[in-house]
Coordinates of C-alpha atoms in Angstrom, one line a residue:
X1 CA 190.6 -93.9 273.4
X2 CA 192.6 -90.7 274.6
X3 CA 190.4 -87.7 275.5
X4 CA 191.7 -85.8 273.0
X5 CA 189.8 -88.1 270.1
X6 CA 186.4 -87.7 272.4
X7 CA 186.6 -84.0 272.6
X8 CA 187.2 -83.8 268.4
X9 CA 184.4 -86.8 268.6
X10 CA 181.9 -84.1 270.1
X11 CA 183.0 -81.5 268.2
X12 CA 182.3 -83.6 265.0
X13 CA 178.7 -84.8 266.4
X14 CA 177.6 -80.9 267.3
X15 CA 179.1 -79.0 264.4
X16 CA 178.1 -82.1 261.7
X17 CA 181.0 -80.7 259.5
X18 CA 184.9 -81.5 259.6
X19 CA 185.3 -77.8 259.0
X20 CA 183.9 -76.3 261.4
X21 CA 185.1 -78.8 263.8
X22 CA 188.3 -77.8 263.1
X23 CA 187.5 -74.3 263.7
X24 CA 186.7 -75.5 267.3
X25 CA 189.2 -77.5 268.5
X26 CA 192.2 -74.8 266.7
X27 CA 193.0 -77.6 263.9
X28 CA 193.7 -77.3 260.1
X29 CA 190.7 -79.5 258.0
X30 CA 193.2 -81.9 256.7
X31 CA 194.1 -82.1 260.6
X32 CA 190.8 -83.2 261.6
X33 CA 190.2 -85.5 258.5
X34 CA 192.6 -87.4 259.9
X35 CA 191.4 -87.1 263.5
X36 CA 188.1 -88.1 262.0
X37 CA 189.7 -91.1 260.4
X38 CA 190.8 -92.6 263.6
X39 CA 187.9 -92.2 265.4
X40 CA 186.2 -94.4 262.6
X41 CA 188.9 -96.6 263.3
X42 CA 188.3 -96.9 266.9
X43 CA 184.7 -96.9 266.7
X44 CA 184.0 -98.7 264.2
X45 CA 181.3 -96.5 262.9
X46 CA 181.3 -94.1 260.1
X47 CA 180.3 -91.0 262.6
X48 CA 179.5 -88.6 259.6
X49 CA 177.9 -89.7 256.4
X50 CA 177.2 -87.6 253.1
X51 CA 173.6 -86.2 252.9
X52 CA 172.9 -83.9 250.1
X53 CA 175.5 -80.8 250.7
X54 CA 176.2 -81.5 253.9
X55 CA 177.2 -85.0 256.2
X56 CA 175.0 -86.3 259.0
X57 CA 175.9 -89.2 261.7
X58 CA 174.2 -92.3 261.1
X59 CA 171.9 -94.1 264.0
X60 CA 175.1 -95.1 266.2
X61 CA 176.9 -91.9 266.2
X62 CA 173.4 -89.6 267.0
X63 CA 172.9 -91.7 269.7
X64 CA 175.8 -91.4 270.8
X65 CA 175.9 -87.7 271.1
X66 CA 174.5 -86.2 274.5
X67 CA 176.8 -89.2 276.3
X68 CA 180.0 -87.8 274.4
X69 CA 179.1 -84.1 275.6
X70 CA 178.3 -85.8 278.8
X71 CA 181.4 -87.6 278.6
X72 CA 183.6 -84.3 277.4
X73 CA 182.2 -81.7 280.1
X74 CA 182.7 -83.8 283.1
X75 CA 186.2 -84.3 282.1
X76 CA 186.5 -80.8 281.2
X77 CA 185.5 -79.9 284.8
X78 CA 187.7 -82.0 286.6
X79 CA 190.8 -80.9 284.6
X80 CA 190.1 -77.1 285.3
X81 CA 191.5 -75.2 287.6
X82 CA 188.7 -74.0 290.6
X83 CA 190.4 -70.4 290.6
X84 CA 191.5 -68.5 287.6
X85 CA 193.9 -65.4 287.4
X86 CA 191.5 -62.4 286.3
X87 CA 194.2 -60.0 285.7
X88 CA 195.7 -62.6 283.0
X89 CA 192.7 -64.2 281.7
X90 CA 192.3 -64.0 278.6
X91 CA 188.3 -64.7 277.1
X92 CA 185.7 -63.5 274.8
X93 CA 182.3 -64.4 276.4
X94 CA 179.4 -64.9 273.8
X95 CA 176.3 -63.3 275.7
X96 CA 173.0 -63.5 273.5
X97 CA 170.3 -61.0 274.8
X98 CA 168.2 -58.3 273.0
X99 CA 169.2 -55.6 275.6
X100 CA 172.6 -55.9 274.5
X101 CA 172.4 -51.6 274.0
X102 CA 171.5 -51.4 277.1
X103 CA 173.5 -53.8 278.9
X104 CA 176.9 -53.9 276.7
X105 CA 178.9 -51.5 277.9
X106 CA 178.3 -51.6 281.4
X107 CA 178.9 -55.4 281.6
X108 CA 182.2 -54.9 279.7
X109 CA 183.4 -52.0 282.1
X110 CA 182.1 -54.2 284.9
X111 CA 184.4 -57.2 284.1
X112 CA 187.3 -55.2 283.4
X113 CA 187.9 -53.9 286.3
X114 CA 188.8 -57.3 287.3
X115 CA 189.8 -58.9 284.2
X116 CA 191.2 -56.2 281.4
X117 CA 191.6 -58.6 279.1
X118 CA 188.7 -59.8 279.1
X119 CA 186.2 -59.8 275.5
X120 CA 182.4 -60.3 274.9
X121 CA 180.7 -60.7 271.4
X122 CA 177.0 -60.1 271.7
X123 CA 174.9 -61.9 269.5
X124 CA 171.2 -61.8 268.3
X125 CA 168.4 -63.6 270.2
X126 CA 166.9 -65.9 267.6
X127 CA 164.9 -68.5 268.6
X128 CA 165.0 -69.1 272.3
X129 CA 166.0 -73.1 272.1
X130 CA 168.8 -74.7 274.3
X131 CA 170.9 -75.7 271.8
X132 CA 173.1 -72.7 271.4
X133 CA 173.7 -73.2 274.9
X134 CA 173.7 -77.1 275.0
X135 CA 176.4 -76.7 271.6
X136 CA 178.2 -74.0 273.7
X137 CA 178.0 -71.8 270.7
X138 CA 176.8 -69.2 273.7
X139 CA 177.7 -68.7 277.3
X140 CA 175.0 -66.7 278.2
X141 CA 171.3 -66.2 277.2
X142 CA 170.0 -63.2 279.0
X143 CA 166.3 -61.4 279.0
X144 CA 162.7 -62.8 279.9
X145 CA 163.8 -66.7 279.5
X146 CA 161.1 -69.1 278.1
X147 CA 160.7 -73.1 279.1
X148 CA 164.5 -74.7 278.0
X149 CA 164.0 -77.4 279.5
X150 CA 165.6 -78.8 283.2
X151 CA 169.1 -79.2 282.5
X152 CA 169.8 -75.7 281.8
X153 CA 170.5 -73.6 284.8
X154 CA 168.3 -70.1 285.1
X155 CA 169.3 -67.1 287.5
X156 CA 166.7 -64.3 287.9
X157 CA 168.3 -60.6 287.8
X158 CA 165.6 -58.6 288.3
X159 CA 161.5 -58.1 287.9
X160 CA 160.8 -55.3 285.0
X161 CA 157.9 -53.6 284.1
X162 CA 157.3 -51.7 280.6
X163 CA 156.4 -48.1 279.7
X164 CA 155.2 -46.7 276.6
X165 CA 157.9 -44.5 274.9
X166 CA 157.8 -42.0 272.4
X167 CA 159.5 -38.9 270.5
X168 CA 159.3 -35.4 272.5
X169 CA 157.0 -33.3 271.1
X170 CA 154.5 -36.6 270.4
X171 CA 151.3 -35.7 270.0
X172 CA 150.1 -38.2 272.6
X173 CA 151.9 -36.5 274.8
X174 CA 149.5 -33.1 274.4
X175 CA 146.8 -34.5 276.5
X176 CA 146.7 -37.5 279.4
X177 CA 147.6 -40.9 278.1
X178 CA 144.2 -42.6 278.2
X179 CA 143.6 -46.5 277.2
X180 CA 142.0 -45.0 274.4
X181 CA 144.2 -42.3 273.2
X182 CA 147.0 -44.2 273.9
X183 CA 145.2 -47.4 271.5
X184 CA 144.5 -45.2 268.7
X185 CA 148.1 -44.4 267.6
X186 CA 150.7 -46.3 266.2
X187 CA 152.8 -48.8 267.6
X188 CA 156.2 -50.7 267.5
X189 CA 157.2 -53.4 269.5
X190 CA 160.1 -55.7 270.4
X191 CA 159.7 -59.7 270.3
X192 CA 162.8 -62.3 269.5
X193 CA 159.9 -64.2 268.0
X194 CA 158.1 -61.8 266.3
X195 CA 155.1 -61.7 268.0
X196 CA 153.1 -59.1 267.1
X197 CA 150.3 -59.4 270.6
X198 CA 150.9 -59.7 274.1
X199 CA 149.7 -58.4 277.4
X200 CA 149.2 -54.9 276.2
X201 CA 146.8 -56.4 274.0
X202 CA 144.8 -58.5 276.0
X203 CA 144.6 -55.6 279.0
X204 CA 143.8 -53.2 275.7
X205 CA 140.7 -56.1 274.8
X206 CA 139.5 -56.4 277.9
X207 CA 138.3 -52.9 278.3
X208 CA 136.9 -53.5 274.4
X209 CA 140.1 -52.0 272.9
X210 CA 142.5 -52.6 269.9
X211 CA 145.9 -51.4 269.3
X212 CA 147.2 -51.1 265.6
X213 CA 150.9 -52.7 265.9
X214 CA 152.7 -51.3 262.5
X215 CA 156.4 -52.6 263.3
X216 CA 157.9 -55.4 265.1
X217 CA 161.5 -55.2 265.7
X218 CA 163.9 -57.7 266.8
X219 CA 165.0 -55.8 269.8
X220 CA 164.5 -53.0 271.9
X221 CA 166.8 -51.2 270.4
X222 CA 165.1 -51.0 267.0
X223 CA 161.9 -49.9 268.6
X224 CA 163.3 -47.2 270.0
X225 CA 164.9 -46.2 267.4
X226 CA 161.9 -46.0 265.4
X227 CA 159.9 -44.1 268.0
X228 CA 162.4 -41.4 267.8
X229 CA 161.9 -41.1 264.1
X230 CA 157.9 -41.5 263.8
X231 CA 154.7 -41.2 266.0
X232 CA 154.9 -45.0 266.1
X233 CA 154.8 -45.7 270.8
X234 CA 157.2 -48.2 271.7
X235 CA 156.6 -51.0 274.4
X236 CA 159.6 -51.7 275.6
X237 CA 161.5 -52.6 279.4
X238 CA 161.2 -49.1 281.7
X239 CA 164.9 -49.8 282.1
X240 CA 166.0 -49.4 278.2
X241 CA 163.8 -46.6 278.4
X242 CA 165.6 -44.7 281.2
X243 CA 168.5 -45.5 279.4
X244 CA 167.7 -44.3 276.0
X245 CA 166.8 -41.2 278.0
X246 CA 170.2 -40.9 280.1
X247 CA 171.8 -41.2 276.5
X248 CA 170.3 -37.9 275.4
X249 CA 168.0 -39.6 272.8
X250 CA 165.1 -36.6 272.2
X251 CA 162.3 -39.2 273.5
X252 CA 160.3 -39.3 277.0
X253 CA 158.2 -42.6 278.4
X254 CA 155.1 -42.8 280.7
X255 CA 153.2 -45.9 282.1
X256 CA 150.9 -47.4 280.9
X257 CA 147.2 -46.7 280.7
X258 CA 146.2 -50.7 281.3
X259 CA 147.6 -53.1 284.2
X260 CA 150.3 -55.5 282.5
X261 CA 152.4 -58.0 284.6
X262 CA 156.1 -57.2 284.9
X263 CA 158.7 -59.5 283.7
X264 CA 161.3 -61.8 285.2
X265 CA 164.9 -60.4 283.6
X266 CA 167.3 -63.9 283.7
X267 CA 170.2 -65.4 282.8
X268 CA 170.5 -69.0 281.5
X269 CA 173.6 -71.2 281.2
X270 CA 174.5 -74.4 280.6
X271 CA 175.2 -76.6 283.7
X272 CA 178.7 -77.7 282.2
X273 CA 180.1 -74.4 283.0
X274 CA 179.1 -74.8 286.7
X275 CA 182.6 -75.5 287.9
X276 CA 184.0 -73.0 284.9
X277 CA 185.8 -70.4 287.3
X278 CA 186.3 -67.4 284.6
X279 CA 182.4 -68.6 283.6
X280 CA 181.6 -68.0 287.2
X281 CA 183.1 -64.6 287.4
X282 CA 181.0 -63.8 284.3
X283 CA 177.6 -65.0 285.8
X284 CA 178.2 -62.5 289.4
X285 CA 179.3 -60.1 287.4
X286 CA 176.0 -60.0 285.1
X287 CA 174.1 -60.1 287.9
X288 CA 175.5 -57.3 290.2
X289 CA 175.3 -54.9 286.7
X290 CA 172.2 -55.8 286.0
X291 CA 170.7 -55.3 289.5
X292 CA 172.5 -51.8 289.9
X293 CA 171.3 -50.4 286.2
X294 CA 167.5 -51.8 287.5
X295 CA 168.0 -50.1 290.6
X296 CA 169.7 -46.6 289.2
X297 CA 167.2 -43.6 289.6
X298 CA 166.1 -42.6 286.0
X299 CA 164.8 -39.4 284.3
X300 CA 161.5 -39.0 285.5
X301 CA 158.7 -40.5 284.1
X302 CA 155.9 -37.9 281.6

């Protein structure tokens, strides 16, 4: 079997659809039909089989799959190059992070300076599974990184802590933030999972106290947004807030009246793109912005 039938092999087995597979290895549909129909051939398995609307790979082919994209990224990294022209490379990195407004455009002016050509498409955080990294549907997974299991690669950036942020001219803002001033307003928070309690809540209980949590947003972003356009406080990383702040958004933030733990900020990859040269470029790159903007002296705190 050539290489070139086991990377369209993988690309069948991840995407589960000829037409999307296509999409990923540059081909026409009818193109990878055909591909498809020779690996049957040389198989001697089906690989995709119809299921309702859409086509699934029987027993051999699933088991089959993680020694294909075995198979596939160890040749991948012996075939590339171990340097890479930045001036002339050419790349859209997918990055998928909820502090993309906070992160974006530094990372992008960060990487150009090396590389102008250089792309990157953000995307929302979803679930926190390994399969969009495992799939390479992302090259990066960035923020507080949950269990993904041991095969995926995990950098630290930096340690955060969060602040309480809200509008200027807030009337929490009239008095000193107290546990229980600051418990009896409105509040907004930002989970990728929608969680609605976390260690504000449980410091809040153990001094007998309850918080009323009106919106959860999908990002930090969104809870900001909505703290500058209601009472509602917003939880979110001191860091965002500083740079909500640096941005000119009419808000202020203060710490917090109860003792939370602060947060490991990482960065997750897939170990295939270990020996990935432009990949590498992207991971230093991400770390040395995201250590300076952690470091940077903000506005001070109310």
């Amino acid at each position: 079997m050539e290489l070139g039938l086991l990377a369209a092999l993988d690309a069948l087995l991840t995407e589960g659809s000829v037409t999307r597979a296509a999409e990923r290895m540059n081909l026409s549909p009818p193109a990878m039909s055909r591909t498809l129909a020779r690996i049957r051939e040389a198989v001697g398995d089906p690989i995709l089989v119809r299921a309702g609307r859409g086509m699934v790979p029987p027993p051999r082919a699933e088991a089959m799959r993680e020694r294909v994209r075995s198979l596939v990224a160890e040749a991948q990294t012996l075939l590339r190059p171990d340097h890479v022209d930045l001036p002339a490379l050419e790349r859209r990195f997918t990055v998928r992070s909820g502090s993309a407004g906070f992160l974006a455009a530094p990372l992008l002016a960060g990487l150009r300076a090396r590389a102008p050509r250089v792309a990157l498409r953000f995307v929302g955080e979803g679930n926190e599974t390994v399969d969009a990294l495992r799939d390479n549907h992302i090259d990066l997974d960035i923020g507080v990184i949950g269990p993904m299991g041991p095969e995926v690669r995990v950098q630290t950036l930096y340690r955060e802590r969060f602040v309480g942020v809200v509008r200027l001219g807030h009337p929490l803002l009239a008095g000193p933030v107290t546990a229980e001033r600051f418990a009896a307003c409105g509040h907004a928070g930002a989970s990728r999972r929608g969680k609605e309690r976390g260690p504000v809540d449980e410091a809040l209980a153990a001094l007998g106290l309850e918080r009323r949590v009106d919106l959860v947003a999908p990002d930090v972003s969104t809870a900001l947004s909505a703290a500058v356009q209601s009472d509602l406080v917003a939880t979110v990383p001191r860091g965002a807030a500083r740079h909500a702040m640096a941005l000119g958004m009419p808000v202020t933030f203060f710490a917090l009246p109860v003792e939370t733990p602060s947060v490991a900020v990482a960065q997750a990859w897939h170990p295939r793109q270990d020996g990935d040269p432009a990949h590498r470029f992207l991971r230093e790159t991400v770390l040395a912005v995201a250590r300076r903007l952690s470091a940077e002296p903000g506005p001070p705190a109310a």
